[in-house]
Amino acid sequence: SPVKINQISLDESGEHMGVCSEDGKVQVFGLYSAEEFHETFDCPIKIVAVHPHFVRSHFKQFVTGGKKLLLYERGWMNRWKPSVLHEGEGNIRNVKWRGHLIAWANNMGVKILDMISKQRITNVPRDDISLRPDMYPCSLCWKDNLTLIIGWGNSVKICSVKERHASEMRDLPNRYVEIVFQFDTEFYISGLAPICDQLVILSYVKESSEKTEVECCARPRLDIVQPLPESCEEISSDALTVRGFQENECRDYHLEYSEGESLFYIISPRDVVVAKERDQDDHIDWLLEKKKYEEALMAAEISQKTIKKHKILDIGLAYINHLVEKGEYDLAAPKCQKILGKNTELWEFEVYKFKEIGQLKAISHYLPRRDPVLKPLIYEMVLHEFLESDYEGFATLIKEWPGDLYNNTIIVQAVVDHLKKDPQNRTLLRTLAELYTYDQRYGRALEIYLTLRHKDVFQLIHKHNLFSSIRDKIVLLMDFDSEKAVDMLLDNEDKISIDRVVKELENRPELQHVYLHKLFKRDHHKGQRYHEKQISLYAEYDRPNLLPFLRDSTHCPLEKALEICQQRNFVEETVYLLSRMGNSRSALKMIMEELQDVDKAIEFAKEQDDGELWEDLILYSIDKPPFITGLLNNIGTHVDPILLIHRIKEGMEIPNLRDSLVKILQDYNLQILLREGCKKILVADSLSLLKKMHRTQMKGVLVDEENICESCLSPILPSDASKSFSVVVFHCRHMFHRECLPVSNTVSSVQFCNICSAKHRGPGSAVLEMKK
């Protein structure tokens, strides 16, 4: 038909449609039924809206808008009855029906009608009356059954329909409208639609030309905004390219939306653009297009349950290829570990790809070593690459990789071939030893470790119990680290005997001494057969420990030791040996003559505690004033100083004599004071103990039927309590009947316990004890 269709309206079920046209015709009919309504008006009908639940029989209603807002309801006998809802304020520009509420816009503003009470509950006036309502029409949409969104000019209002409290009703409608959000936009509004808690706004844009300064139409914009109480926050903005946008006006654009599918239709005179909410697949597409592979991979991992178009593996492989193409091999290699996961085929493909570009080293540290394990050829290929160019890197891989990843024999042969060119290369030798260890050829590994003096040699011996292999290598081990070697040998005496070690070290007496010295420190008796040998070893290599050895050893031949010490003129050791052999006078003489150390001589005399030694010491010192001073200072507690003083020749000048005499007197006074102090303590303690004994003896003693007479062994108390009885209880707690006690032959009336007197071998000892 050449007549312009002004509007089409569908109910929520999509089974009924209403159409209005410029020639005044209105038609409502069922798409799947014969139900139909026709009406022709004498003016153009701009608006039609069918009830959202038109499919139900009791909701057969629709409204039309021209100069009036008419409600049509089907009544008796299927007749349609019209009624005027509103008129007199210009043409009806827009109608939106939701549930029991109808909202419409005319030249003056927006009204809302409650279909239940048939009352108009609000009027929202137009803000900018300078704009022509036919050129800048009002946009309406319901967000839900109680929230209406109004867009007019550059103003947006979000209205909420609320129930009025019963106390406020009077003659007012039972509902009212509150504007909860209101803000202005930068451009004119051609359409509105809700999306979650945000708004989609179709804007008509005008811009000024810099040359002519004349406003012209620009491309329309589709914005998503977040409403705020008095403003809004722009979330996204897109300029739409439609044909003929330079000639279009604000009224030429419309925005419709499909609520269930989140589809938005932008309608212009020559185009219909469908917009839909972007999903993660769209976002990933955009990131891949911009070559933001890292972000695309992260987005795919986060949304892996919702994406349908992309796979994490495909994105990851594209990312690896992108990094390789850019030459960023050190970044691409670690990504393989995360992206390829347990896929052995992809791993092997990537390894060959890195080999082709000569970058096997970059990926080597990230190859899987457990679950999954690649073919041995892959690992061997990488090891050969390092062996040709980087010995240190090769050694690191051998240390890090388990020995079962590759063919050990092949790699060993390759290393041996390289050692032929460079036989002293320590890195290759160390690596070869590790390969021999993996191959359980511990003897060869041990030889290399000992040649290199490698710190792991002792760990290798312990771990693999290689003591049988080191019996002829003890000297090498001792040369490498004598401390560790000795500890290991002593800890494993059951595997390598003491005699075997001493024999192996026969030609290296300094090492022999280290071993035997440590053995002696652990146990003075284990190496007793070598104590005679150790005297010479200590004298030669470790004199400071010779004297402690002589003191601690009980198996050392003293004559041999004395002979060696005298040959080497070891005075201190000789003095000790002489004193130990009982020749204290010779020892003292040596101290006085050889060492000329009076303090040491006095200390020696104190240790021996022999009066004859003190006499010899005094005789030797009597003509030596410094020695006399030393004796006067130290002799007081062992020998009477008078004996020494009487022997001093008259006129002999003795250094510090006065101080020495003062010290003797002070020592004497100190001894007197100590004796008096001890006496006071003894008297005080005796008195305290006597008082304690007296208090104890004054306490009562329990006598009952269980006690017996120590003489006749019958109960101490008679069975008949009425009879008279007499009991004697001693302080020792022994009890007797008085008649059972023997008559004392002494003049004293004091009686004694027969039992205690017998034990103390005297009839009066017990009494004496009590008196104490």
PDB file of N, CA, C and O in Angstrom, residues 49-108:
ATOM      1  N   ALA A  49      -1.512   0.911  20.367  1.00  0.00           N
ATOM      2  CA  ALA A  49      -0.859   0.024  21.343  1.00  0.00           C
ATOM      3  C   ALA A  49      -1.876  -0.976  21.825  1.00  0.00           C
ATOM      4  O   ALA A  49      -2.946  -0.605  22.325  1.00  0.00           O
ATOM      5  N   VAL A  50      -1.605  -2.268  21.652  1.00  0.00           N
ATOM      6  CA  VAL A  50      -2.494  -3.327  22.126  1.00  0.00           C
ATOM      7  C   VAL A  50      -2.094  -3.702  23.542  1.00  0.00           C
ATOM      8  O   VAL A  50      -0.959  -3.492  23.978  1.00  0.00           O
ATOM      9  N   HIS A  51      -3.083  -4.234  24.271  1.00  0.00           N
ATOM     10  CA  HIS A  51      -2.802  -4.668  25.651  1.00  0.00           C
ATOM     11  C   HIS A  51      -1.702  -5.731  25.634  1.00  0.00           C
ATOM     12  O   HIS A  51      -1.701  -6.626  24.784  1.00  0.00           O
ATOM     13  N   PRO A  52      -0.732  -5.682  26.573  1.00  0.00           N
ATOM     14  CA  PRO A  52       0.348  -6.669  26.572  1.00  0.00           C
ATOM     15  C   PRO A  52      -0.159  -8.104  26.626  1.00  0.00           C
ATOM     16  O   PRO A  52       0.471  -9.013  26.088  1.00  0.00           O
ATOM     17  N   HIS A  53      -1.350  -8.321  27.267  1.00  0.00           N
ATOM     18  CA  HIS A  53      -1.912  -9.669  27.380  1.00  0.00           C
ATOM     19  C   HIS A  53      -3.160  -9.793  26.505  1.00  0.00           C
ATOM     20  O   HIS A  53      -4.142 -10.417  26.908  1.00  0.00           O
ATOM     21  N   PHE A  54      -3.098  -9.241  25.337  1.00  0.00           N
ATOM     22  CA  PHE A  54      -4.247  -9.229  24.432  1.00  0.00           C
ATOM     23  C   PHE A  54      -4.725 -10.640  24.091  1.00  0.00           C
ATOM     24  O   PHE A  54      -5.895 -10.860  23.792  1.00  0.00           O
ATOM     25  N   VAL A  55      -3.835 -11.605  24.191  1.00  0.00           N
ATOM     26  CA  VAL A  55      -4.182 -12.974  23.838  1.00  0.00           C
ATOM     27  C   VAL A  55      -5.251 -13.540  24.774  1.00  0.00           C
ATOM     28  O   VAL A  55      -6.012 -14.437  24.398  1.00  0.00           O
ATOM     29  N   ARG A  56      -5.355 -12.979  25.987  1.00  0.00           N
ATOM     30  CA  ARG A  56      -6.363 -13.467  26.929  1.00  0.00           C
ATOM     31  C   ARG A  56      -7.702 -12.784  26.654  1.00  0.00           C
ATOM     32  O   ARG A  56      -7.747 -11.603  26.297  1.00  0.00           O
ATOM     33  N   SER A  57      -8.751 -13.502  26.886  1.00  0.00           N
ATOM     34  CA  SER A  57     -10.081 -13.019  26.502  1.00  0.00           C
ATOM     35  C   SER A  57     -10.513 -11.790  27.290  1.00  0.00           C
ATOM     36  O   SER A  57     -11.221 -10.925  26.758  1.00  0.00           O
ATOM     37  N   HIS A  58     -10.138 -11.673  28.556  1.00  0.00           N
ATOM     38  CA  HIS A  58     -10.600 -10.536  29.340  1.00  0.00           C
ATOM     39  C   HIS A  58      -9.631  -9.347  29.255  1.00  0.00           C
ATOM     40  O   HIS A  58      -9.747  -8.387  30.003  1.00  0.00           O
ATOM     41  N   PHE A  59      -8.655  -9.415  28.366  1.00  0.00           N
ATOM     42  CA  PHE A  59      -7.748  -8.281  28.132  1.00  0.00           C
ATOM     43  C   PHE A  59      -7.798  -7.827  26.675  1.00  0.00           C
ATOM     44  O   PHE A  59      -6.793  -7.366  26.144  1.00  0.00           O
ATOM     45  N   LYS A  60      -8.941  -7.951  26.050  1.00  0.00           N
ATOM     46  CA  LYS A  60      -9.089  -7.523  24.658  1.00  0.00           C
ATOM     47  C   LYS A  60      -9.238  -6.009  24.640  1.00  0.00           C
ATOM     48  O   LYS A  60     -10.345  -5.456  24.583  1.00  0.00           O
ATOM     49  N   GLN A  61      -8.101  -5.321  24.695  1.00  0.00           N
ATOM     50  CA  GLN A  61      -8.087  -3.855  24.754  1.00  0.00           C
ATOM     51  C   GLN A  61      -6.944  -3.334  23.902  1.00  0.00           C
ATOM     52  O   GLN A  61      -5.908  -3.988  23.761  1.00  0.00           O
ATOM     53  N   PHE A  62      -7.137  -2.136  23.338  1.00  0.00           N
ATOM     54  CA  PHE A  62      -6.042  -1.438  22.670  1.00  0.00           C
ATOM     55  C   PHE A  62      -6.375   0.044  22.684  1.00  0.00           C
ATOM     56  O   PHE A  62      -7.526   0.447  22.861  1.00  0.00           O
ATOM     57  N   VAL A  63      -5.346   0.867  22.503  1.00  0.00           N
ATOM     58  CA  VAL A  63      -5.549   2.323  22.462  1.00  0.00           C
ATOM     59  C   VAL A  63      -4.990   2.855  21.156  1.00  0.00           C
ATOM     60  O   VAL A  63      -4.064   2.274  20.568  1.00  0.00           O
ATOM     61  N   THR A  64      -5.606   3.974  20.712  1.00  0.00           N
ATOM     62  CA  THR A  64      -5.106   4.671  19.521  1.00  0.00           C
ATOM     63  C   THR A  64      -4.879   6.123  19.889  1.00  0.00           C
ATOM     64  O   THR A  64      -5.501   6.668  20.800  1.00  0.00           O
ATOM     65  N   GLY A  65      -3.969   6.733  19.156  1.00  0.00           N
ATOM     66  CA  GLY A  65      -3.666   8.126  19.445  1.00  0.00           C
ATOM     67  C   GLY A  65      -3.581   8.951  18.188  1.00  0.00           C
ATOM     68  O   GLY A  65      -2.818   8.638  17.276  1.00  0.00           O
ATOM     69  N   GLY A  66      -4.384   9.964  18.164  1.00  0.00           N
ATOM     70  CA  GLY A  66      -4.305  10.991  17.125  1.00  0.00           C
ATOM     71  C   GLY A  66      -4.382  12.304  17.866  1.00  0.00           C
ATOM     72  O   GLY A  66      -3.464  12.689  18.570  1.00  0.00           O
ATOM     73  N   LYS A  67      -5.560  12.963  17.710  1.00  0.00           N
ATOM     74  CA  LYS A  67      -5.801  14.146  18.542  1.00  0.00           C
ATOM     75  C   LYS A  67      -6.352  13.737  19.901  1.00  0.00           C
ATOM     76  O   LYS A  67      -6.354  14.522  20.837  1.00  0.00           O
ATOM     77  N   LYS A  68      -6.872  12.497  19.966  1.00  0.00           N
ATOM     78  CA  LYS A  68      -7.411  11.965  21.209  1.00  0.00           C
ATOM     79  C   LYS A  68      -6.717  10.650  21.512  1.00  0.00           C
ATOM     80  O   LYS A  68      -6.214   9.961  20.609  1.00  0.00           O
ATOM     81  N   LEU A  69      -6.766  10.286  22.776  1.00  0.00           N
ATOM     82  CA  LEU A  69      -6.315   8.960  23.187  1.00  0.00           C
ATOM     83  C   LEU A  69      -7.562   8.148  23.470  1.00  0.00           C
ATOM     84  O   LEU A  69      -8.302   8.422  24.415  1.00  0.00           O
ATOM     85  N   LEU A  70      -7.829   7.168  22.582  1.00  0.00           N
ATOM     86  CA  LEU A  70      -9.040   6.360  22.675  1.00  0.00           C
ATOM     87  C   LEU A  70      -8.696   4.960  23.138  1.00  0.00           C
ATOM     88  O   LEU A  70      -7.714   4.370  22.687  1.00  0.00           O
ATOM     89  N   LEU A  71      -9.526   4.424  24.042  1.00  0.00           N
ATOM     90  CA  LEU A  71      -9.398   3.062  24.520  1.00  0.00           C
ATOM     91  C   LEU A  71     -10.528   2.242  23.926  1.00  0.00           C
ATOM     92  O   LEU A  71     -11.703   2.591  24.046  1.00  0.00           O
ATOM     93  N   TYR A  72     -10.189   1.138  23.265  1.00  0.00           N
ATOM     94  CA  TYR A  72     -11.177   0.211  22.705  1.00  0.00           C
ATOM     95  C   TYR A  72     -11.170  -1.057  23.540  1.00  0.00           C
ATOM     96  O   TYR A  72     -10.115  -1.664  23.770  1.00  0.00           O
ATOM     97  N   GLU A  73     -12.399  -1.449  23.963  1.00  0.00           N
ATOM     98  CA  GLU A  73     -12.552  -2.664  24.759  1.00  0.00           C
ATOM     99  C   GLU A  73     -13.637  -3.538  24.119  1.00  0.00           C
ATOM    100  O   GLU A  73     -14.689  -3.030  23.714  1.00  0.00           O
ATOM    101  N   ARG A  74     -13.383  -4.826  24.024  1.00  0.00           N
ATOM    102  CA  ARG A  74     -14.392  -5.709  23.455  1.00  0.00           C
ATOM    103  C   ARG A  74     -15.347  -6.124  24.546  1.00  0.00           C
ATOM    104  O   ARG A  74     -14.936  -6.611  25.607  1.00  0.00           O
ATOM    105  N   GLY A  75     -16.623  -5.909  24.274  1.00  0.00           N
ATOM    106  CA  GLY A  75     -17.631  -6.192  25.283  1.00  0.00           C
ATOM    107  C   GLY A  75     -18.593  -7.282  24.840  1.00  0.00           C
ATOM    108  O   GLY A  75     -18.205  -8.279  24.221  1.00  0.00           O
ATOM    109  N   TRP A  76     -19.887  -7.013  25.140  1.00  0.00           N
ATOM    110  CA  TRP A  76     -20.948  -7.989  24.844  1.00  0.00           C
ATOM    111  C   TRP A  76     -21.068  -8.236  23.352  1.00  0.00           C
ATOM    112  O   TRP A  76     -20.980  -7.317  22.553  1.00  0.00           O
ATOM    113  N   MET A  77     -21.243  -9.468  22.977  1.00  0.00           N
ATOM    114  CA  MET A  77     -21.442  -9.879  21.597  1.00  0.00           C
ATOM    115  C   MET A  77     -20.240  -9.476  20.719  1.00  0.00           C
ATOM    116  O   MET A  77     -20.384  -9.157  19.530  1.00  0.00           O
ATOM    117  N   ASN A  78     -19.055  -9.478  21.327  1.00  0.00           N
ATOM    118  CA  ASN A  78     -17.823  -9.171  20.593  1.00  0.00           C
ATOM    119  C   ASN A  78     -17.811  -7.785  19.974  1.00  0.00           C
ATOM    120  O   ASN A  78     -17.118  -7.532  18.979  1.00  0.00           O
ATOM    121  N   ARG A  79     -18.606  -6.882  20.549  1.00  0.00           N
ATOM    122  CA  ARG A  79     -18.610  -5.517  20.044  1.00  0.00           C
ATOM    123  C   ARG A  79     -17.505  -4.712  20.735  1.00  0.00           C
ATOM    124  O   ARG A  79     -17.243  -4.887  21.908  1.00  0.00           O
ATOM    125  N   TRP A  80     -16.900  -3.826  19.978  1.00  0.00           N
ATOM    126  CA  TRP A  80     -15.814  -2.987  20.488  1.00  0.00           C
ATOM    127  C   TRP A  80     -16.370  -1.655  20.940  1.00  0.00           C
ATOM    128  O   TRP A  80     -17.057  -0.969  20.198  1.00  0.00           O
ATOM    129  N   LYS A  81     -16.076  -1.304  22.140  1.00  0.00           N
ATOM    130  CA  LYS A  81     -16.589  -0.069  22.719  1.00  0.00           C
ATOM    131  C   LYS A  81     -15.444   0.916  22.928  1.00  0.00           C
ATOM    132  O   LYS A  81     -14.502   0.643  23.649  1.00  0.00           O
ATOM    133  N   PRO A  82     -15.494   2.101  22.268  1.00  0.00           N
ATOM    134  CA  PRO A  82     -14.435   3.103  22.456  1.00  0.00           C
ATOM    135  C   PRO A  82     -14.768   4.017  23.630  1.00  0.00           C
ATOM    136  O   PRO A  82     -15.920   4.269  23.947  1.00  0.00           O
ATOM    137  N   SER A  83     -13.689   4.530  24.282  1.00  0.00           N
ATOM    138  CA  SER A  83     -13.853   5.541  25.328  1.00  0.00           C
ATOM    139  C   SER A  83     -12.636   6.460  25.274  1.00  0.00           C
ATOM    140  O   SER A  83     -11.523   6.028  24.992  1.00  0.00           O
ATOM    141  N   VAL A  84     -12.891   7.755  25.541  1.00  0.00           N
ATOM    142  CA  VAL A  84     -11.823   8.751  25.466  1.00  0.00           C
ATOM    143  C   VAL A  84     -11.069   8.764  26.805  1.00  0.00           C
ATOM    144  O   VAL A  84     -11.660   8.990  27.861  1.00  0.00           O
ATOM    145  N   LEU A  85      -9.786   8.547  26.706  1.00  0.00           N
ATOM    146  CA  LEU A  85      -8.956   8.608  27.914  1.00  0.00           C
ATOM    147  C   LEU A  85      -8.387  10.009  28.116  1.00  0.00           C
ATOM    148  O   LEU A  85      -8.214  10.461  29.247  1.00  0.00           O
ATOM    149  N   HIS A  86      -8.075  10.697  26.991  1.00  0.00           N
ATOM    150  CA  HIS A  86      -7.492  12.032  27.123  1.00  0.00           C
ATOM    151  C   HIS A  86      -7.631  12.769  25.799  1.00  0.00           C
ATOM    152  O   HIS A  86      -7.545  12.169  24.727  1.00  0.00           O
ATOM    153  N   GLU A  87      -7.830  14.115  25.896  1.00  0.00           N
ATOM    154  CA  GLU A  87      -7.883  14.945  24.690  1.00  0.00           C
ATOM    155  C   GLU A  87      -7.645  16.395  25.088  1.00  0.00           C
ATOM    156  O   GLU A  87      -7.643  16.753  26.269  1.00  0.00           O
ATOM    157  N   GLY A  88      -7.420  17.213  24.087  1.00  0.00           N
ATOM    158  CA  GLY A  88      -7.343  18.651  24.321  1.00  0.00           C
ATOM    159  C   GLY A  88      -5.956  19.200  24.554  1.00  0.00           C
ATOM    160  O   GLY A  88      -5.815  20.404  24.806  1.00  0.00           O
ATOM    161  N   GLU A  89      -4.918  18.371  24.454  1.00  0.00           N
ATOM    162  CA  GLU A  89      -3.556  18.886  24.658  1.00  0.00           C
ATOM    163  C   GLU A  89      -2.674  18.562  23.454  1.00  0.00           C
ATOM    164  O   GLU A  89      -1.490  18.316  23.568  1.00  0.00           O
ATOM    165  N   GLY A  90      -3.293  18.632  22.267  1.00  0.00           N
ATOM    166  CA  GLY A  90      -2.518  18.374  21.058  1.00  0.00           C
ATOM    167  C   GLY A  90      -2.471  16.896  20.720  1.00  0.00           C
ATOM    168  O   GLY A  90      -3.115  16.057  21.352  1.00  0.00           O
ATOM    169  N   ASN A  91      -1.706  16.596  19.703  1.00  0.00           N
ATOM    170  CA  ASN A  91      -1.617  15.222  19.219  1.00  0.00           C
ATOM    171  C   ASN A  91      -0.913  14.317  20.230  1.00  0.00           C
ATOM    172  O   ASN A  91      -0.001  14.742  20.943  1.00  0.00           O
ATOM    173  N   ILE A  92      -1.385  13.068  20.237  1.00  0.00           N
ATOM    174  CA  ILE A  92      -0.724  12.043  21.047  1.00  0.00           C
ATOM    175  C   ILE A  92       0.524  11.603  20.282  1.00  0.00           C
ATOM    176  O   ILE A  92       0.433  11.129  19.144  1.00  0.00           O
ATOM    177  N   ARG A  93       1.713  11.733  20.913  1.00  0.00           N
ATOM    178  CA  ARG A  93       2.966  11.477  20.207  1.00  0.00           C
ATOM    179  C   ARG A  93       3.521  10.067  20.449  1.00  0.00           C
ATOM    180  O   ARG A  93       4.226   9.517  19.604  1.00  0.00           O
ATOM    181  N   ASN A  94       3.241   9.491  21.594  1.00  0.00           N
ATOM    182  CA  ASN A  94       3.812   8.171  21.920  1.00  0.00           C
ATOM    183  C   ASN A  94       2.967   7.518  23.001  1.00  0.00           C
ATOM    184  O   ASN A  94       2.431   8.207  23.878  1.00  0.00           O
ATOM    185  N   VAL A  95       2.807   6.203  22.937  1.00  0.00           N
ATOM    186  CA  VAL A  95       2.072   5.434  23.942  1.00  0.00           C
ATOM    187  C   VAL A  95       2.864   4.160  24.243  1.00  0.00           C
ATOM    188  O   VAL A  95       3.329   3.488  23.320  1.00  0.00           O
ATOM    189  N   LYS A  96       3.003   3.843  25.549  1.00  0.00           N
ATOM    190  CA  LYS A  96       3.619   2.588  25.961  1.00  0.00           C
ATOM    191  C   LYS A  96       2.754   1.970  27.051  1.00  0.00           C
ATOM    192  O   LYS A  96       2.390   2.633  28.024  1.00  0.00           O
ATOM    193  N   TRP A  97       2.396   0.708  26.845  1.00  0.00           N
ATOM    194  CA  TRP A  97       1.495  -0.009  27.757  1.00  0.00           C
ATOM    195  C   TRP A  97       2.284  -1.123  28.421  1.00  0.00           C
ATOM    196  O   TRP A  97       2.912  -1.942  27.759  1.00  0.00           O
ATOM    197  N   ARG A  98       2.227  -1.158  29.785  1.00  0.00           N
ATOM    198  CA  ARG A  98       2.924  -2.201  30.530  1.00  0.00           C
ATOM    199  C   ARG A  98       2.059  -2.609  31.708  1.00  0.00           C
ATOM    200  O   ARG A  98       1.715  -1.796  32.566  1.00  0.00           O
ATOM    201  N   GLY A  99       1.641  -3.875  31.748  1.00  0.00           N
ATOM    202  CA  GLY A  99       0.789  -4.359  32.829  1.00  0.00           C
ATOM    203  C   GLY A  99      -0.516  -3.601  32.864  1.00  0.00           C
ATOM    204  O   GLY A  99      -1.281  -3.582  31.888  1.00  0.00           O
ATOM    205  N   HIS A 100      -0.801  -2.962  34.016  1.00  0.00           N
ATOM    206  CA  HIS A 100      -2.038  -2.197  34.170  1.00  0.00           C
ATOM    207  C   HIS A 100      -1.797  -0.699  34.031  1.00  0.00           C
ATOM    208  O   HIS A 100      -2.665   0.090  34.403  1.00  0.00           O
ATOM    209  N   LEU A 101      -0.664  -0.306  33.476  1.00  0.00           N
ATOM    210  CA  LEU A 101      -0.346   1.114  33.358  1.00  0.00           C
ATOM    211  C   LEU A 101      -0.129   1.496  31.900  1.00  0.00           C
ATOM    212  O   LEU A 101       0.561   0.778  31.161  1.00  0.00           O
ATOM    213  N   ILE A 102      -0.721   2.625  31.528  1.00  0.00           N
ATOM    214  CA  ILE A 102      -0.532   3.175  30.182  1.00  0.00           C
ATOM    215  C   ILE A 102       0.141   4.532  30.339  1.00  0.00           C
ATOM    216  O   ILE A 102      -0.333   5.391  31.095  1.00  0.00           O
ATOM    217  N   ALA A 103       1.253   4.712  29.630  1.00  0.00           N
ATOM    218  CA  ALA A 103       1.935   6.016  29.613  1.00  0.00           C
ATOM    219  C   ALA A 103       1.857   6.569  28.206  1.00  0.00           C
ATOM    220  O   ALA A 103       2.042   5.850  27.230  1.00  0.00           O
ATOM    221  N   TRP A 104       1.521   7.868  28.101  1.00  0.00           N
ATOM    222  CA  TRP A 104       1.487   8.500  26.776  1.00  0.00           C
ATOM    223  C   TRP A 104       2.051   9.904  26.867  1.00  0.00           C
ATOM    224  O   TRP A 104       2.111  10.514  27.923  1.00  0.00           O
ATOM    225  N   ALA A 105       2.488  10.393  25.714  1.00  0.00           N
ATOM    226  CA  ALA A 105       3.063  11.732  25.635  1.00  0.00           C
ATOM    227  C   ALA A 105       2.302  12.538  24.602  1.00  0.00           C
ATOM    228  O   ALA A 105       1.980  12.048  23.514  1.00  0.00           O
ATOM    229  N   ASN A 106       1.985  13.800  24.972  1.00  0.00           N
ATOM    230  CA  ASN A 106       1.411  14.748  24.017  1.00  0.00           C
ATOM    231  C   ASN A 106       2.259  16.011  24.020  1.00  0.00           C
ATOM    232  O   ASN A 106       3.383  15.999  24.536  1.00  0.00           O
ATOM    233  N   ASN A 107       1.744  17.090  23.494  1.00  0.00           N
ATOM    234  CA  ASN A 107       2.547  18.311  23.365  1.00  0.00           C
ATOM    235  C   ASN A 107       2.908  18.926  24.717  1.00  0.00           C
ATOM    236  O   ASN A 107       3.869  19.693  24.813  1.00  0.00           O
ATOM    237  N   MET A 108       2.151  18.592  25.758  1.00  0.00           N
ATOM    238  CA  MET A 108       2.348  19.240  27.052  1.00  0.00           C
ATOM    239  C   MET A 108       3.244  18.427  27.993  1.00  0.00           C
ATOM    240  O   MET A 108       3.902  18.984  28.863  1.00  0.00           O
TER     241      MET A 108
END
